[in-house]
Short mmCIF file of C-alpha atoms and ligand atoms in Angstrom, two decimals:
data_model
loop_
_atom_site.label_atom_id
_atom_site.label_comp_id
_atom_site.label_asym_id
_atom_site.label_seq_id
_atom_site.Cartn_x
_atom_site.Cartn_y
_atom_site.Cartn_z
CA MET A 1133 107.32 111.30 85.98
CA LYS A 1134 107.38 114.78 87.53
CA ASN A 1135 104.91 116.12 84.94
CA GLN A 1136 102.69 113.16 85.47
CA LEU A 1137 102.59 113.96 89.19
CA ARG A 1138 101.85 117.64 88.63
CA PHE A 1139 98.85 117.00 86.40
CA GLY A 1140 97.74 113.98 88.37
CA LYS A 1141 96.99 116.25 91.31
CA TRP A 1142 93.96 117.71 89.52
CA LYS A 1143 92.28 114.36 89.91
CA PHE A 1144 92.00 115.17 93.58
CA ILE A 1145 89.84 118.23 93.11
CA SER A 1146 86.92 116.11 94.30
CA PHE A 1147 88.60 115.86 97.71
CA ILE A 1148 88.79 119.65 97.94
CA ILE A 1149 85.11 120.05 97.03
CA LEU A 1150 84.08 117.36 99.52
CA ASP A 1151 86.15 119.05 102.19
CA LEU A 1152 84.42 122.36 101.63
CA LEU A 1153 81.02 120.67 101.70
CA CYS A 1154 81.98 119.05 105.01
CA LEU A 1155 82.95 122.46 106.37
CA ILE A 1156 79.60 123.98 105.39
CA ALA A 1157 77.69 120.97 106.77
CA ALA A 1158 79.68 121.19 110.02
CA ASN A 1159 78.74 124.87 110.33
CA CYS A 1160 75.05 124.06 109.77
CA ILE A 1161 75.18 121.47 112.56
CA ALA A 1162 77.01 123.89 114.87
CA VAL A 1163 74.49 126.68 114.21
CA LEU A 1164 71.52 124.38 114.74
CA LEU A 1165 72.90 123.27 118.09
CA TYR A 1166 73.86 126.84 119.01
CA LEU A 1167 70.40 128.21 118.16
CA LYS A 1168 68.85 125.77 120.57
CA ASN A 1169 70.75 127.34 123.44
CA VAL A 1170 70.82 131.02 122.53
CA SER A 1171 67.74 133.15 121.88
CA SER A 1172 69.06 135.88 119.62
CA VAL A 1173 71.78 135.53 117.04
CA SER A 1174 72.82 137.56 114.04
CA MET A 1175 72.90 135.10 111.17
CA THR A 1176 74.21 137.71 108.73
CA GLY A 1177 77.36 138.02 110.82
CA TYR A 1178 77.68 134.27 110.93
CA TYR A 1179 77.32 133.89 107.13
CA ARG A 1180 80.29 136.20 106.79
CA VAL A 1181 82.26 134.06 109.18
CA VAL A 1182 81.40 130.89 107.23
CA ILE A 1183 82.51 132.53 103.98
CA MET A 1184 85.78 133.48 105.66
CA MET A 1185 86.14 129.94 106.97
CA VAL A 1186 85.71 128.52 103.47
CA ALA A 1187 88.25 130.99 102.04
CA VAL A 1188 90.72 130.24 104.84
CA ASP A 1189 90.19 126.51 104.36
CA LEU A 1190 90.96 126.72 100.64
CA ALA A 1191 94.03 128.86 101.27
CA VAL A 1192 95.33 126.45 103.92
CA THR A 1193 94.63 123.42 101.69
CA VAL A 1194 96.65 124.96 98.87
CA SER A 1195 99.43 126.53 100.96
CA ILE A 1196 100.26 123.59 103.23
CA ASN A 1197 99.26 121.06 100.61
CA SER A 1198 97.10 119.29 103.13
CA LEU A 1199 95.55 116.92 100.59
CA ASP A 1200 98.93 115.92 99.28
CA LEU A 1201 99.11 112.13 98.83
CA VAL A 1202 95.65 111.81 100.37
CA LEU A 1203 95.17 108.38 98.81
CA ARG A 1204 98.24 106.89 100.42
CA ARG A 1205 97.53 108.01 103.95
CA GLY A 1206 96.83 105.48 106.62
CA LYS A 1207 94.45 106.32 109.45
CA SER A 1208 97.03 107.85 111.81
CA ASN A 1209 98.53 109.96 109.03
CA GLU A 1210 95.05 111.13 108.08
CA LEU A 1211 94.31 112.21 111.65
CA LEU A 1212 97.61 114.08 111.95
CA SER A 1213 97.20 115.85 108.60
CA GLU A 1214 93.67 116.90 109.42
CA LEU A 1215 94.69 118.15 112.87
CA LYS A 1216 97.45 120.20 111.27
CA HIS A 1217 95.03 121.53 108.65
CA ILE A 1218 92.42 122.53 111.23
CA GLY A 1219 95.05 124.03 113.54
CA PHE A 1220 96.32 126.28 110.74
CA SER A 1221 92.78 127.15 109.60
CA PHE A 1222 91.68 128.04 113.12
CA LEU A 1223 94.67 130.31 113.69
CA ALA A 1224 94.25 131.99 110.30
CA LEU A 1225 90.50 132.49 110.84
CA SER A 1226 91.01 133.92 114.34
CA ALA A 1227 93.62 136.35 113.00
CA GLY A 1228 91.25 137.31 110.15
CA LEU A 1229 88.26 137.84 112.44
CA PHE A 1230 90.37 139.88 114.81
CA ALA A 1231 91.80 142.06 112.03
CA LEU A 1232 88.40 142.66 110.42
CA LYS A 1233 86.62 143.04 113.77
CA GLN A 1234 84.08 140.44 112.69
CA GLY A 1235 82.03 137.87 114.52
CA ARG A 1236 81.47 139.61 117.83
CA ASP A 1237 77.79 138.86 118.10
CA TYR A 1238 77.88 135.08 118.25
CA SER A 1239 79.70 132.66 120.45
CA ARG A 1240 83.25 131.56 119.70
CA ILE A 1241 82.00 128.16 120.82
CA THR A 1242 80.07 127.92 117.54
CA VAL A 1243 83.29 128.21 115.56
CA LEU A 1244 85.01 125.65 117.78
CA MET A 1245 82.03 123.30 117.42
CA ALA A 1246 82.01 123.80 113.67
CA TYR A 1247 85.68 122.88 113.47
CA LEU A 1248 85.12 119.81 115.65
CA PHE A 1249 82.28 118.56 113.44
CA TYR A 1250 84.33 119.44 110.37
CA PHE A 1251 87.19 117.32 111.70
CA LEU A 1252 84.96 114.29 112.27
CA LEU A 1253 82.96 114.69 109.08
CA SER A 1254 85.95 115.28 106.81
CA ILE A 1255 87.82 112.21 108.10
CA LEU A 1256 84.72 110.06 107.65
CA ILE A 1257 83.79 111.35 104.19
CA ARG A 1258 87.38 111.26 102.95
CA THR A 1259 87.82 107.65 104.03
CA VAL A 1260 84.57 106.61 102.36
CA TRP A 1261 85.41 108.59 99.18
CA LYS A 1262 88.88 107.03 98.94
CA HIS A 1263 87.32 103.62 99.25
CA ILE A 1264 84.72 104.36 96.56
CA LEU A 1265 87.33 105.77 94.14
CA GLN A 1266 89.65 102.82 94.58
CA LYS A 1267 86.84 100.31 94.18
CA THR A 1268 85.46 102.08 91.09
CA ALA A 1269 88.89 102.32 89.43
CA LYS A 1270 89.42 98.62 90.03
CA LYS A 1271 85.95 97.72 88.75
CA ASN A 1272 86.23 99.87 85.60
CA GLY A 1273 89.69 98.56 84.86
CA THR A 1274 91.12 102.09 85.04
CA ALA A 1275 93.40 101.16 87.91
CA GLN A 1276 96.98 101.32 86.73
CA LYS A 1277 99.91 99.00 87.25
CA PHE A 1278 103.44 99.88 88.22
CA LEU A 1279 106.65 97.98 87.68
CA MET A 1280 109.54 97.82 90.10
CA THR A 1281 112.71 96.38 88.71
CA THR A 1282 116.38 97.08 88.11
CA ASP A 1283 118.04 98.77 85.16
CA ALA A 1284 119.15 95.35 83.92
CA PHE A 1285 115.68 93.81 83.96
CA ALA A 1286 113.51 96.74 82.92
CA GLU A 1287 112.89 95.65 79.31
CA GLU A 1288 112.36 92.02 80.23
CA GLY A 1289 109.97 93.00 83.03
CA ILE A 1290 107.94 95.20 80.67
CA ALA A 1291 107.85 92.39 78.07
CA GLU A 1292 106.72 89.92 80.71
CA LEU A 1293 103.84 92.20 81.72
CA LYS A 1294 102.94 92.74 78.06
CA LYS A 1295 102.31 89.01 77.74
CA SER A 1296 99.40 89.47 80.16
CA ASP A 1297 98.28 92.68 78.37
CA ILE A 1298 99.54 94.83 81.19
CA ARG A 1299 101.19 98.13 80.42
CA PRO A 1300 102.53 99.74 83.56
CA VAL A 1301 102.13 103.46 84.09
CA GLY A 1302 105.67 103.84 85.37
CA VAL A 1303 108.82 102.01 86.28
CA LEU A 1304 110.75 102.28 89.50
CA LEU A 1305 114.36 101.22 89.28
CA LEU A 1306 115.99 99.98 92.43
CA LYS A 1307 119.30 101.44 91.49
CA ASN A 1308 120.15 104.80 89.94
CA SER A 1309 120.09 104.77 86.21
CA ASP A 1310 120.72 107.46 83.62
CA ARG A 1311 117.51 106.55 81.80
CA ASP A 1312 114.38 108.74 82.17
CA ILE A 1313 112.24 106.74 79.80
CA ILE A 1314 112.16 103.04 78.95
CA GLU A 1315 109.85 102.07 76.08
CA ASP A 1316 107.84 105.31 76.50
CA LEU A 1317 107.31 104.63 80.20
CA SER A 1318 108.47 107.19 82.71
CA VAL A 1319 111.19 105.92 84.96
CA SER A 1320 112.26 106.95 88.39
CA ALA A 1321 114.88 105.81 90.83
CA ASP A 1322 113.45 108.07 93.51
CA ILE A 1323 111.29 106.12 95.90
CA ASP A 1324 109.14 109.08 97.03
CA GLU A 1325 108.48 110.17 93.48
CA ALA A 1326 107.45 106.61 92.61
CA ILE A 1327 105.14 106.36 95.62
CA ALA A 1328 103.54 109.67 94.65
CA SER A 1329 103.04 108.41 91.12
CA ILE A 1330 101.54 105.15 92.41
CA CYS A 1331 99.14 107.26 94.43
CA TRP A 1332 98.17 109.85 91.78
CA ASN A 1333 97.71 107.24 89.08
CA TRP A 1334 95.29 104.99 90.96
CA VAL A 1335 97.78 102.17 90.81
CA ASP A 1336 96.33 99.03 92.34
CA CYS A 1337 99.25 96.67 91.82
CA VAL A 1338 103.03 97.02 91.85
CA TYR A 1339 104.74 94.20 89.98
CA VAL A 1340 108.25 93.32 91.05
CA TYR A 1341 110.54 91.81 88.46
CA GLY A 1342 114.11 90.73 88.92
CA ILE A 1343 114.45 91.97 92.48
CA ASP A 1344 114.68 89.92 95.59
CA TYR A 1345 111.41 90.62 97.41
CA HIS A 1346 113.23 91.54 100.58
CA LEU A 1347 115.12 94.28 98.83
CA ILE A 1348 111.91 96.14 98.18
CA HIS A 1349 112.24 99.45 99.88
CA GLN A 1350 110.56 99.57 103.27
CA SER A 1351 108.82 102.86 102.54
CA LEU A 1352 107.38 101.44 99.31
CA SER A 1353 105.90 98.38 101.00
CA LYS A 1354 104.55 100.54 103.84
CA ALA A 1355 103.00 103.02 101.41
CA CYS A 1356 101.49 100.19 99.34
CA LYS A 1357 99.97 98.66 102.46
CA GLU A 1358 98.43 101.99 103.42
CA MET A 1359 97.08 102.56 99.92
CA ASN A 1360 95.74 99.01 99.58
CA VAL A 1361 98.10 98.50 96.66
CA GLU A 1362 99.08 94.91 96.06
CA ILE A 1363 102.74 93.94 95.52
CA LYS A 1364 103.21 90.95 93.20
CA VAL A 1365 106.61 89.38 92.66
CA ILE A 1366 106.80 87.92 89.15
CA PHE A 1367 110.37 86.78 88.97
CA SER A 1368 112.97 87.01 91.67
CA ASP A 1369 115.19 83.97 91.91
CA PHE A 1370 116.77 81.93 89.10
CA LYS A 1371 116.18 80.42 85.67
CA VAL A 1372 118.05 77.85 83.63
CA ILE A 1373 118.15 79.10 80.05
CA ASP A 1374 119.28 77.66 76.74
CA LEU A 1375 122.20 79.57 75.31
CA LYS A 1376 122.27 80.17 71.57
CA THR A 1377 124.38 77.37 70.13
CA THR A 1378 125.63 76.61 66.64
CA ARG A 1379 126.33 73.03 65.66
CA TYR A 1380 128.49 72.14 62.70
CA GLU A 1381 128.07 69.38 60.21
CA GLU A 1382 131.70 68.37 60.68
CA LYS A 1383 131.80 66.78 64.09
CA GLU A 1384 135.35 67.88 64.78
CA TYR A 1385 134.22 71.55 64.62
CA GLY A 1386 132.45 71.07 67.94
CA ARG A 1387 129.79 73.51 69.17
CA LEU A 1388 129.80 77.27 69.47
CA SER A 1389 127.62 78.91 72.12
CA PHE A 1390 127.30 82.62 72.65
CA VAL A 1391 125.57 85.22 74.79
CA GLU A 1392 124.90 88.87 74.08
CA GLY A 1393 124.25 91.19 77.00
CA LYS A 1394 120.75 92.71 77.01
CA ARG A 1395 119.75 90.52 74.06
CA ASP A 1396 120.13 86.97 75.30
CA ILE A 1397 120.28 87.88 78.96
CA PRO A 1398 118.37 90.78 80.43
CA PHE A 1399 121.31 92.78 81.72
CA PRO A 1400 124.29 94.57 80.23
CA VAL A 1401 127.45 92.60 81.04
CA ARG A 1402 129.81 94.73 83.10
CA ARG A 1403 132.14 91.96 84.19
CA ALA A 1404 133.14 88.42 83.28
CA TYR A 1405 135.19 86.01 85.35
CA TRP A 1406 135.98 82.32 85.26
CA ILE A 1407 137.31 79.75 87.69
CA THR A 1408 139.75 77.15 86.36
CA GLU A 1409 142.35 74.57 87.48
CA THR A 1410 140.02 73.16 90.09
CA GLU A 1411 139.90 69.83 91.89
CA ALA A 1412 136.78 67.65 92.19
CA GLY A 1413 135.12 68.16 95.57
CA LEU A 1414 135.95 71.86 95.73
CA HIS A 1415 133.28 74.02 97.44
CA ARG A 1416 133.16 77.75 96.69
CA GLY A 1417 130.74 80.59 96.87
CA PHE A 1418 129.04 80.89 100.28
CA HIS A 1419 127.68 84.34 99.62
CA ALA A 1420 124.69 86.24 98.26
CA HIS A 1421 124.60 89.45 96.25
CA LYS A 1422 122.61 92.52 97.04
CA LEU A 1423 122.28 93.75 93.46
CA ASN A 1424 124.49 91.76 91.15
CA CYS A 1425 122.65 89.62 88.58
CA GLN A 1426 124.65 86.87 86.96
CA LEU A 1427 124.70 84.28 84.23
CA LEU A 1428 126.60 81.14 85.28
CA PHE A 1429 127.66 78.53 82.78
CA CYS A 1430 130.02 75.62 82.71
CA PRO A 1431 131.82 75.28 79.34
CA TYR A 1432 133.72 72.23 80.56
CA GLY A 1433 132.99 69.63 83.25
CA LYS A 1434 130.27 69.37 85.84
CA ILE A 1435 129.42 71.75 88.68
CA ASP A 1436 126.51 71.68 91.13
CA ILE A 1437 125.02 75.03 92.05
CA ILE A 1438 123.20 74.95 95.38
CA LEU A 1439 120.81 77.84 95.80
CA ASP A 1440 119.24 78.88 99.06
CA ASN A 1441 116.51 81.52 99.28
CA GLY A 1442 116.43 81.45 103.08
CA LYS A 1443 113.57 78.97 103.13
CA GLU A 1444 114.58 76.16 100.82
CA LYS A 1445 117.58 74.86 98.94
CA THR A 1446 117.63 73.84 95.26
CA THR A 1447 120.50 72.12 93.49
CA VAL A 1448 121.00 72.57 89.75
CA CYS A 1449 123.71 70.72 87.90
CA LEU A 1450 125.58 72.65 85.20
CA ASN A 1451 127.18 70.17 82.82
CA ASP A 1452 126.13 71.45 79.41
CA PRO A 1453 128.00 74.34 77.74
CA GLY A 1454 124.76 75.19 75.92
CA LYS A 1455 122.90 75.96 79.17
CA GLY A 1456 123.23 78.91 81.50
CA MET A 1457 121.78 79.79 84.86
CA LEU A 1458 120.38 83.27 85.30
CA LEU A 1459 120.74 84.19 88.95
CA MET A 1460 119.07 87.03 90.79
CA PRO A 1461 120.47 88.87 93.76
CA GLY A 1462 119.32 87.78 97.19
CA LEU A 1463 120.13 84.08 96.79
CA TRP A 1464 122.77 82.34 98.86
CA ARG A 1465 124.86 80.17 96.57
CA GLU A 1466 127.36 77.38 96.95
CA MET A 1467 129.18 75.73 94.07
CA VAL A 1468 130.44 72.15 94.24
CA TRP A 1469 132.93 70.94 91.67
CA LYS A 1470 131.93 67.41 90.67
CA GLU A 1471 134.80 66.80 88.22
CA THR A 1472 138.41 67.92 88.27
CA GLY A 1473 139.14 70.71 85.83
CA SER A 1474 135.52 71.85 85.49
CA VAL A 1475 135.33 75.49 84.49
CA LEU A 1476 132.80 77.96 85.87
CA CYS A 1477 132.21 81.13 83.88
CA VAL A 1478 130.23 84.07 85.20
CA LEU A 1479 128.81 87.12 83.43
CA ALA A 1480 127.84 89.80 85.93
CA SER A 1481 125.62 92.88 85.71
CA GLU A 1482 127.76 94.87 88.16
CA TYR A 1483 131.42 95.80 88.55
CA TYR A 1484 133.23 94.07 91.37
CA ASP A 1485 132.29 95.64 94.69
CA PRO A 1486 133.00 93.76 97.92
CA GLN A 1487 130.33 95.88 99.70
CA GLU A 1488 127.73 94.39 97.46
CA TYR A 1489 128.33 90.86 98.82
CA ILE A 1490 126.61 89.31 101.83
CA ARG A 1491 129.14 86.80 103.19
CA ASP A 1492 127.61 86.15 106.56
CA TYR A 1493 124.82 83.55 106.48
CA ASP A 1494 123.05 85.03 109.51
CA GLU A 1495 123.12 88.44 107.90
CA PHE A 1496 121.69 86.85 104.77
CA LEU A 1497 118.88 85.20 106.75
CA ALA A 1498 118.19 88.48 108.53
CA SER A 1499 118.01 90.24 105.19
CA LYS A 1500 115.45 87.70 104.01
CA GLY A 1501 113.30 87.97 107.10
CA VAL A 1502 113.31 91.71 107.62
CA ILE A 1503 113.00 94.40 105.01
CA ASP A 1504 116.21 96.11 105.82
CA GLU A 1505 116.96 99.69 104.69
CA HIS A 1506 120.71 99.19 104.53
CA THR A 1507 120.43 96.45 101.94
CA VAL A 1508 118.87 98.81 99.44
CA CYS A 1509 120.84 101.19 97.25
P1 TYD B 1094 135.79 85.77 95.81
O1 TYD B 1094 134.59 86.48 95.34
O2 TYD B 1094 136.14 85.88 97.23
O3 TYD B 1094 135.66 84.28 95.37
P2 TYD B 1094 134.98 83.09 96.21
O4 TYD B 1094 133.88 83.72 97.00
O5 TYD B 1094 134.45 82.14 95.17
O6 TYD B 1094 136.08 82.49 97.02
O7 TYD B 1094 137.03 86.30 94.98
C1 TYD B 1094 138.37 85.93 95.25
C2 TYD B 1094 139.29 87.12 95.01
O8 TYD B 1094 139.20 87.60 93.70
C3 TYD B 1094 138.99 88.28 95.94
O9 TYD B 1094 140.22 88.76 96.46
C4 TYD B 1094 138.42 89.34 95.06
C5 TYD B 1094 138.91 89.00 93.69
N1 TYD B 1094 137.93 89.30 92.65
C6 TYD B 1094 138.04 90.45 91.89
O10 TYD B 1094 138.96 91.26 92.11
N2 TYD B 1094 137.13 90.70 90.92
C7 TYD B 1094 136.12 89.85 90.66
O11 TYD B 1094 135.31 90.11 89.75
C8 TYD B 1094 135.98 88.67 91.47
C9 TYD B 1094 134.85 87.71 91.26
C10 TYD B 1094 136.92 88.43 92.43
#
């Protein structure tokens, strides 16, 4: 993804050219206004100053990277960046003029006016240009897509997008992973790197797969809002799936069901546990997970799983050993044993970590209502 970012920056050469054109136009306006008030002026001296201004502007643009992430900037960020850029340029130009003993025969006010017009013009032109580029990319279908998911759901998320002929330009994993590439797509677990890639690649939509929406990093949703990038959640709660099951001709052989991690379910199984010797009427659970994805199944008996996403509750009955329930993080769950001796088996994507549980319902509701930094890895 780093290479992609480095080369992607060249796409923004148009912003540099537009900036320089704004600077020249601002100087023309300043000179025209200045000439109205002053009778004699040495234009040759002023040309030299404009050339210096352009050189200083380029140097400042490159050295302080003032066009960095230009597409993702909101209005206030744009103002601040431009103020910083002009502040540096003005200081550098003044130092240059002083050192070269240039520009004595025209008013310093002209330079100040030129910078003021440059400030206004550049903000205006940049905003319009951003808008045009984004609209054109969308219209031509060159706007890219991005996928945000977890290590466990990356392949399934990519496959799901493929069904709609969408090939994302990159994948952001919520949790650190040792993979750099998944199915030829560059992968990052670094939020800033991903935001930069979303920006440089003209991404117009970030798809979220297998992550509770409220676990989406605050800086990602803020950046997407500023860049007019849509966030679409494709799958983030639960699914009842059929488990592969073999039936035998001899009835007494029973049934054999099986699950393979990352083949039948989208995550590698890091942990399995099962609850036995239970009484009917037992209630367990009362927690949500921050990252842990699970497959729940009931090989014997009948258990109700009550799921709560903070807004509504759904009850699913597990009473068939050939069915499993794929559960995403971010769902409050309660299990009710309907028959004595019912067995609940769980395959989990994460090792046991008590920190990864949310056991307080109010904390759970807060995590659903607010995008909370501390809930994200
Ligand atoms: P807990 O998750 O509290 O079960 P429940 O919420 O259904 O009551 O687990 C009970 C105990 O078992 C607790 O002390 C932690 C321990 N435990 C593990 O050590 N590893 C595991 O994978 C699980 C699920 C539980």
